[in-house]
Amino acid sequence: MSFFQENTPKIVSTVILLVCVTIIRFIITALIKRYAKHAEINEHRAILVSKYISIVIMAITLAGVFMIWGVRTNDIYIAFTSVITIIGVAFFAQWSILSNITAGIILFFSFPFKIGDTIRIHDKDFPLEGEIDDIKAFHTYLRTKEGELVTYPNNLLLQKGVSIVNTTREEREFMD
């Protein structure tokens, strides 16, 4: 028997899985973009969140392909735990990276403030007030009254008290 005849059910199952995953990724990306448009969130942030979700979906898909092709569970566990251990050590060494990415995703979906808002960060050691220029995955750019551009970590925005001093430029112009 040839490879294709012998493995036809596995090949068909793999193709069906990949088609389903592609459709699911397309739907999720469209929903995120629609949500971002409705919530008036920067398109760049929506694309970033879509990428994070796609990575998770692809990891699950890879596990599905392994199951379809009958890769031994012990081999998967060994590879998976090795990768997770390396990633865990890297993230433990750089915990702020993971917390900033998580905070960036939380800020995307909860959007307590938007680009253009002027905010005040209540920090006893380093109080800060500035207009939000951009919100990235790891940090937020704030422009102070003096014109200084400050990079502020997203995880600190969730940990510190933040007041919205003024709404976005567009909302102020709309109210006038």
mmCIF file of C-alpha atoms in Angstrom:
data_model
loop_
_atom_site.group_PDB
_atom_site.id
_atom_site.type_symbol
_atom_site.label_atom_id
_atom_site.label_comp_id
_atom_site.label_asym_id
_atom_site.label_seq_id
_atom_site.Cartn_x
_atom_site.Cartn_y
_atom_site.Cartn_z
ATOM 1 C CA MET A 1 0.000 0.000 0.000
ATOM 2 C CA SER A 2 1.108 3.523 -0.684
ATOM 3 C CA PHE A 3 1.425 6.188 1.989
ATOM 4 C CA PHE A 4 -1.691 8.035 0.786
ATOM 5 C CA GLN A 5 -3.884 4.927 0.671
ATOM 6 C CA GLU A 6 -2.749 3.822 4.095
ATOM 7 C CA ASN A 7 -3.232 7.245 5.715
ATOM 8 C CA THR A 8 -6.282 8.594 3.846
ATOM 9 C CA PRO A 9 -8.441 8.947 7.000
ATOM 10 C CA LYS A 10 -5.647 10.828 8.800
ATOM 11 C CA ILE A 11 -5.023 13.092 5.808
ATOM 12 C CA VAL A 12 -8.742 13.873 5.442
ATOM 13 C CA SER A 13 -9.074 14.526 9.191
ATOM 14 C CA THR A 14 -6.053 16.830 9.136
ATOM 15 C CA VAL A 15 -7.394 18.789 6.150
ATOM 16 C CA ILE A 16 -10.821 19.133 7.812
ATOM 17 C CA LEU A 17 -9.176 20.316 11.049
ATOM 18 C CA LEU A 18 -7.059 22.891 9.199
ATOM 19 C CA VAL A 19 -10.058 24.189 7.238
ATOM 20 C CA CYS A 20 -12.131 24.472 10.440
ATOM 21 C CA VAL A 21 -9.311 26.255 12.262
ATOM 22 C CA THR A 22 -8.853 28.683 9.363
ATOM 23 C CA ILE A 23 -12.568 29.504 9.414
ATOM 24 C CA ILE A 24 -12.552 29.909 13.207
ATOM 25 C CA ARG A 25 -9.512 32.210 13.064
ATOM 26 C CA PHE A 26 -11.177 34.281 10.351
ATOM 27 C CA ILE A 27 -14.383 34.607 12.406
ATOM 28 C CA ILE A 28 -12.523 35.489 15.613
ATOM 29 C CA THR A 29 -10.392 38.082 13.811
ATOM 30 C CA ALA A 30 -13.504 39.622 12.255
ATOM 31 C CA LEU A 31 -15.256 39.724 15.648
ATOM 32 C CA ILE A 32 -12.238 41.387 17.280
ATOM 33 C CA LYS A 33 -12.025 43.982 14.503
ATOM 34 C CA ARG A 34 -15.772 44.654 14.730
ATOM 35 C CA TYR A 35 -15.497 45.003 18.505
ATOM 36 C CA ALA A 36 -12.534 47.370 18.120
ATOM 37 C CA LYS A 37 -14.413 49.484 15.591
ATOM 38 C CA HIS A 38 -17.530 49.600 17.766
ATOM 39 C CA ALA A 39 -15.501 50.473 20.876
ATOM 40 C CA GLU A 40 -13.371 52.947 18.868
ATOM 41 C CA ILE A 41 -10.160 51.113 19.655
ATOM 42 C CA ASN A 42 -7.053 51.555 17.527
ATOM 43 C CA GLU A 43 -6.907 48.979 14.692
ATOM 44 C CA HIS A 44 -3.269 48.233 15.510
ATOM 45 C CA ARG A 45 -4.293 47.041 18.980
ATOM 46 C CA ALA A 46 -7.011 44.827 17.473
ATOM 47 C CA ILE A 47 -4.457 43.198 15.164
ATOM 48 C CA LEU A 48 -2.130 42.615 18.113
ATOM 49 C CA VAL A 49 -4.838 40.879 20.156
ATOM 50 C CA SER A 50 -5.789 38.808 17.083
ATOM 51 C CA LYS A 51 -2.186 37.632 16.830
ATOM 52 C CA TYR A 52 -2.136 36.550 20.478
ATOM 53 C CA ILE A 53 -5.353 34.599 20.060
ATOM 54 C CA SER A 54 -4.068 33.051 16.806
ATOM 55 C CA ILE A 55 -0.996 31.760 18.617
ATOM 56 C CA VAL A 56 -3.199 29.992 21.172
ATOM 57 C CA ILE A 57 -5.413 28.562 18.420
ATOM 58 C CA MET A 58 -2.386 27.291 16.500
ATOM 59 C CA ALA A 59 -1.021 25.571 19.615
ATOM 60 C CA ILE A 60 -4.355 23.802 20.082
ATOM 61 C CA THR A 61 -4.401 22.911 16.383
ATOM 62 C CA LEU A 62 -0.928 21.424 16.646
ATOM 63 C CA ALA A 63 -2.119 19.257 19.543
ATOM 64 C CA GLY A 64 -5.083 18.165 17.390
ATOM 65 C CA VAL A 65 -2.804 17.198 14.506
ATOM 66 C CA PHE A 66 -0.644 15.191 16.909
ATOM 67 C CA MET A 67 -3.722 13.333 18.140
ATOM 68 C CA ILE A 68 -4.927 12.626 14.587
ATOM 69 C CA TRP A 69 -1.578 11.191 13.523
ATOM 70 C CA GLY A 70 -1.235 9.133 16.680
ATOM 71 C CA VAL A 71 1.887 10.658 18.090
ATOM 72 C CA ARG A 72 2.544 8.921 21.389
ATOM 73 C CA THR A 73 1.278 10.842 24.377
ATOM 74 C CA ASN A 74 4.551 10.413 26.246
ATOM 75 C CA ASP A 75 6.470 12.042 23.384
ATOM 76 C CA ILE A 76 4.066 14.985 23.353
ATOM 77 C CA TYR A 77 4.314 15.412 27.128
ATOM 78 C CA ILE A 78 8.102 15.368 27.050
ATOM 79 C CA ALA A 79 8.276 17.934 24.244
ATOM 80 C CA PHE A 80 5.524 20.065 25.773
ATOM 81 C CA THR A 81 6.993 20.118 29.272
ATOM 82 C CA SER A 82 10.444 20.896 27.884
ATOM 83 C CA VAL A 83 9.130 23.854 25.912
ATOM 84 C CA ILE A 84 6.983 25.083 28.811
ATOM 85 C CA THR A 85 9.953 24.805 31.180
ATOM 86 C CA ILE A 86 12.145 26.894 28.900
ATOM 87 C CA ILE A 87 9.379 29.456 28.404
ATOM 88 C CA GLY A 88 8.659 29.480 32.143
ATOM 89 C CA VAL A 89 12.269 30.165 33.003
ATOM 90 C CA ALA A 90 12.414 32.921 30.390
ATOM 91 C CA PHE A 91 9.201 34.521 31.656
ATOM 92 C CA PHE A 92 10.285 34.180 35.277
ATOM 93 C CA ALA A 93 13.488 35.951 34.376
ATOM 94 C CA GLN A 94 11.482 38.598 32.534
ATOM 95 C CA TRP A 95 8.141 38.498 34.373
ATOM 96 C CA SER A 96 7.383 42.062 33.404
ATOM 97 C CA ILE A 97 7.152 41.091 29.738
ATOM 98 C CA LEU A 98 4.346 38.630 30.399
ATOM 99 C CA SER A 99 2.545 40.974 32.776
ATOM 100 C CA ASN A 100 2.780 43.846 30.288
ATOM 101 C CA ILE A 101 1.361 41.699 27.469
ATOM 102 C CA THR A 102 -1.475 40.550 29.719
ATOM 103 C CA ALA A 103 -2.135 44.124 30.820
ATOM 104 C CA GLY A 104 -2.151 45.229 27.173
ATOM 105 C CA ILE A 105 -4.848 42.655 26.383
ATOM 106 C CA ILE A 106 -6.881 43.688 29.448
ATOM 107 C CA LEU A 107 -6.606 47.355 28.449
ATOM 108 C CA PHE A 108 -7.750 46.419 24.938
ATOM 109 C CA PHE A 109 -10.960 44.764 26.113
ATOM 110 C CA SER A 110 -11.782 46.985 29.089
ATOM 111 C CA PHE A 111 -10.622 50.280 27.497
ATOM 112 C CA PRO A 112 -10.967 52.494 30.587
ATOM 113 C CA PHE A 113 -9.222 55.220 28.590
ATOM 114 C CA LYS A 114 -8.470 55.812 24.917
ATOM 115 C CA ILE A 115 -5.829 57.397 22.768
ATOM 116 C CA GLY A 116 -6.219 61.157 23.084
ATOM 117 C CA ASP A 117 -7.443 61.069 26.701
ATOM 118 C CA THR A 118 -5.477 63.038 29.271
ATOM 119 C CA ILE A 119 -4.893 60.902 32.348
ATOM 120 C CA ARG A 120 -3.349 61.392 35.767
ATOM 121 C CA ILE A 121 -1.451 58.474 37.282
ATOM 122 C CA HIS A 122 -1.566 58.521 41.084
ATOM 123 C CA ASP A 123 1.872 57.332 42.077
ATOM 124 C CA LYS A 124 3.314 58.709 45.319
ATOM 125 C CA ASP A 125 6.888 58.513 44.025
ATOM 126 C CA PHE A 126 6.337 59.580 40.423
ATOM 127 C CA PRO A 127 2.940 61.219 39.785
ATOM 128 C CA LEU A 128 2.338 61.766 36.100
ATOM 129 C CA GLU A 129 -0.209 63.547 33.944
ATOM 130 C CA GLY A 130 -0.228 63.344 30.177
ATOM 131 C CA GLU A 131 -2.211 62.742 27.019
ATOM 132 C CA ILE A 132 -2.202 59.191 25.674
ATOM 133 C CA ASP A 133 -0.399 59.152 22.317
ATOM 134 C CA ASP A 134 -0.537 55.388 21.761
ATOM 135 C CA ILE A 135 -1.186 52.128 23.606
ATOM 136 C CA LYS A 136 1.099 49.273 22.579
ATOM 137 C CA ALA A 137 1.326 45.659 23.766
ATOM 138 C CA PHE A 138 3.966 46.386 26.412
ATOM 139 C CA HIS A 139 3.634 50.077 27.201
ATOM 140 C CA THR A 140 1.656 53.278 26.709
ATOM 141 C CA TYR A 141 3.055 56.532 25.339
ATOM 142 C CA LEU A 142 2.051 59.629 27.314
ATOM 143 C CA ARG A 143 2.789 63.194 26.259
ATOM 144 C CA THR A 144 3.130 65.614 29.187
ATOM 145 C CA LYS A 145 2.146 69.300 29.145
ATOM 146 C CA GLU A 146 5.834 70.093 28.709
ATOM 147 C CA GLY A 147 5.889 68.039 25.485
ATOM 148 C CA GLU A 148 7.900 65.208 26.998
ATOM 149 C CA LEU A 149 7.111 61.724 25.648
ATOM 150 C CA VAL A 150 6.919 59.196 28.511
ATOM 151 C CA THR A 151 6.813 55.440 28.026
ATOM 152 C CA TYR A 152 4.731 53.896 30.819
ATOM 153 C CA PRO A 153 4.431 50.100 31.319
ATOM 154 C CA ASN A 154 0.908 48.723 30.862
ATOM 155 C CA ASN A 155 1.079 46.590 33.998
ATOM 156 C CA LEU A 156 1.645 49.735 36.086
ATOM 157 C CA LEU A 157 -1.427 51.353 34.514
ATOM 158 C CA LEU A 158 -3.476 48.511 35.977
ATOM 159 C CA GLN A 159 -1.708 48.618 39.346
ATOM 160 C CA LYS A 160 -1.806 52.373 39.936
ATOM 161 C CA GLY A 161 -4.796 54.621 40.355
ATOM 162 C CA VAL A 162 -5.581 56.445 37.120
ATOM 163 C CA SER A 163 -7.939 59.410 36.665
ATOM 164 C CA ILE A 164 -9.211 60.554 33.304
ATOM 165 C CA VAL A 165 -8.697 64.315 33.308
ATOM 166 C CA ASN A 166 -10.032 65.034 29.818
ATOM 167 C CA THR A 167 -11.710 62.928 27.158
ATOM 168 C CA THR A 168 -10.237 62.329 23.710
ATOM 169 C CA ARG A 169 -9.594 65.193 21.323
ATOM 170 C CA GLU A 170 -12.337 63.945 19.011
ATOM 171 C CA GLU A 171 -14.899 63.767 21.832
ATOM 172 C CA ARG A 172 -13.987 67.287 23.003
ATOM 173 C CA GLU A 173 -14.386 68.614 19.440
ATOM 174 C CA PHE A 174 -17.690 66.770 19.068
ATOM 175 C CA MET A 175 -19.021 68.279 22.330
ATOM 176 C CA ASP A 176 -18.132 71.836 21.225
#
